C-alpha atoms as one frame of an Amber mdcrd trajectory, in Angstrom:
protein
  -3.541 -27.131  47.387  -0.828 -29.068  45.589  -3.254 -31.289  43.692  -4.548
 -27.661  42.351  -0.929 -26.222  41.710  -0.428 -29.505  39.758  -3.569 -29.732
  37.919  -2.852 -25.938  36.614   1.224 -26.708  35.652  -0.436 -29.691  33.643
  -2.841 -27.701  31.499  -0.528 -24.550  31.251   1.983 -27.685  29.830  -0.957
 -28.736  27.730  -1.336 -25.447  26.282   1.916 -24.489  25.736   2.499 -27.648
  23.802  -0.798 -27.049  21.743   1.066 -23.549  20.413   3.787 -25.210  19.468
   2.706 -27.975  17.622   0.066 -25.104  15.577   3.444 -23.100  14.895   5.047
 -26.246  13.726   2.807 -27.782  11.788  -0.400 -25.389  10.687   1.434 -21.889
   9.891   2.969 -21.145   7.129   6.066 -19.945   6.254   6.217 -17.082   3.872
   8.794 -16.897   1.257   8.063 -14.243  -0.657   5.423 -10.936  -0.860   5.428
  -8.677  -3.066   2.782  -5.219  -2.708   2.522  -1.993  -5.252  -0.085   0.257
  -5.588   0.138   2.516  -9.555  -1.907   5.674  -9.441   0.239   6.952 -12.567
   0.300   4.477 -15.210   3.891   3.120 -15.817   5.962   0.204 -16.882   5.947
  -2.465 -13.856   9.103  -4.848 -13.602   8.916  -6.838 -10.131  10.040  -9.985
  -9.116  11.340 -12.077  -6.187  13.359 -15.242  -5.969  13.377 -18.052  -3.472
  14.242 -21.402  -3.130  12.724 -25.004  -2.117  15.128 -27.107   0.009  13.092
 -30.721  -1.194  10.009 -31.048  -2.604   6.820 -30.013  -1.416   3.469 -27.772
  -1.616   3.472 -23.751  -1.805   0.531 -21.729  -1.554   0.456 -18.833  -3.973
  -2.256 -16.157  -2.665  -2.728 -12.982  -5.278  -5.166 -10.212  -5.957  -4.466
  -7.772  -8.161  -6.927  -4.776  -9.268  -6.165  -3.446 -12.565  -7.658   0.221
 -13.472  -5.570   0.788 -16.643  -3.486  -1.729 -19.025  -2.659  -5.059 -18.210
  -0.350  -7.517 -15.711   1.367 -10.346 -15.982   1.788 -12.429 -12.464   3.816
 -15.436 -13.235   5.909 -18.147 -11.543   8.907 -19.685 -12.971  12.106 -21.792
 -12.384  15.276 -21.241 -11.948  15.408 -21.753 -16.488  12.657 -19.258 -16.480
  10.369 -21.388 -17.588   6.717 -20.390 -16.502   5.319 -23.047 -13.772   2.192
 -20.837 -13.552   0.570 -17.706 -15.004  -1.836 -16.235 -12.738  -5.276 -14.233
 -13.796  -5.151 -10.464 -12.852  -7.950  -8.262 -12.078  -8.832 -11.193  -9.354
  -8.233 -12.522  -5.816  -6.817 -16.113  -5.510  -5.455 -18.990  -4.109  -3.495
 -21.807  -6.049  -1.932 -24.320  -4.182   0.925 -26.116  -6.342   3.563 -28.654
  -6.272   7.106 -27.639  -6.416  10.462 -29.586  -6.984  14.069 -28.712  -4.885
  15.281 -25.954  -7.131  14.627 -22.360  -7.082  12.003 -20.147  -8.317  10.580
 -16.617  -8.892   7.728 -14.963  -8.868   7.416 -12.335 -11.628   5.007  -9.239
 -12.183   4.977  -7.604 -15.664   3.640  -4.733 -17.427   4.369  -1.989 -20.035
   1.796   0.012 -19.117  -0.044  -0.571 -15.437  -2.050   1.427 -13.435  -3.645
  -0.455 -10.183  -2.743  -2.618  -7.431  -1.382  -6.063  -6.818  -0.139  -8.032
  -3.826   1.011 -11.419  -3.838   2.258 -14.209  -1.319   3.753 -17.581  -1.807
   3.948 -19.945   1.773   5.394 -23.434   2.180
């Protein structure tokens, strides 16, 4: 009976260090999401700032479904200087290389009627 008890505290260990190590190392840790949803068309001015402690990869996901005008999705730096424009009317994934500093994500439009929803991870 103690061999069992033991067997079962090693594999509950096991598993419990298997979670961790996934939450450590495989998910990611969202820094920014931004949703709106435009059934009357209107100016859109959005954006979100956040910052990268050294440097490393960010995952920017984004879809964005445009019925009326246009969108701008971009990200910049702290200068406002664009890092990355992304396409609208689309679903994506770009996976990019960022420097310590910080950064924003920016969505744009004077006249928008549609959806978007974006998400940047480290």
């Amino acid at each position: 009976m103690k061999k069992k008890r033991r067997v079962v505290i090693l594999c509950i260990t096991i598993l419990l260090l298997t979670i961790l190590t996934y939450n450590v190392y495989i998910i990611k840790t969202t820094l920014v999401t931004m949703s709106r949803s435009v059934s009357n068309g209107e100016q859109v001015a959005n954006g979100s700032g956040f910052t990268i402690d050294k440097a490393k990869e960010v995952v920017v996901k984004y879809k964005s479904s445009i019925e009326d005008g246009d969108l701008t999705i971009r990200l910049t730096d702290e200068n406002w200087n664009t890092i990355q424009q992304f396409q609208t009317n689309k679903e994506g994934k770009e996976n990019l290389y960022l420097e310590k500093g910080g950064y924003f994500i920016r969505v744009e439009s004077e006249y928008f009627k549609g959806s978007y929803h974006l998400k940047v991870q480290d």
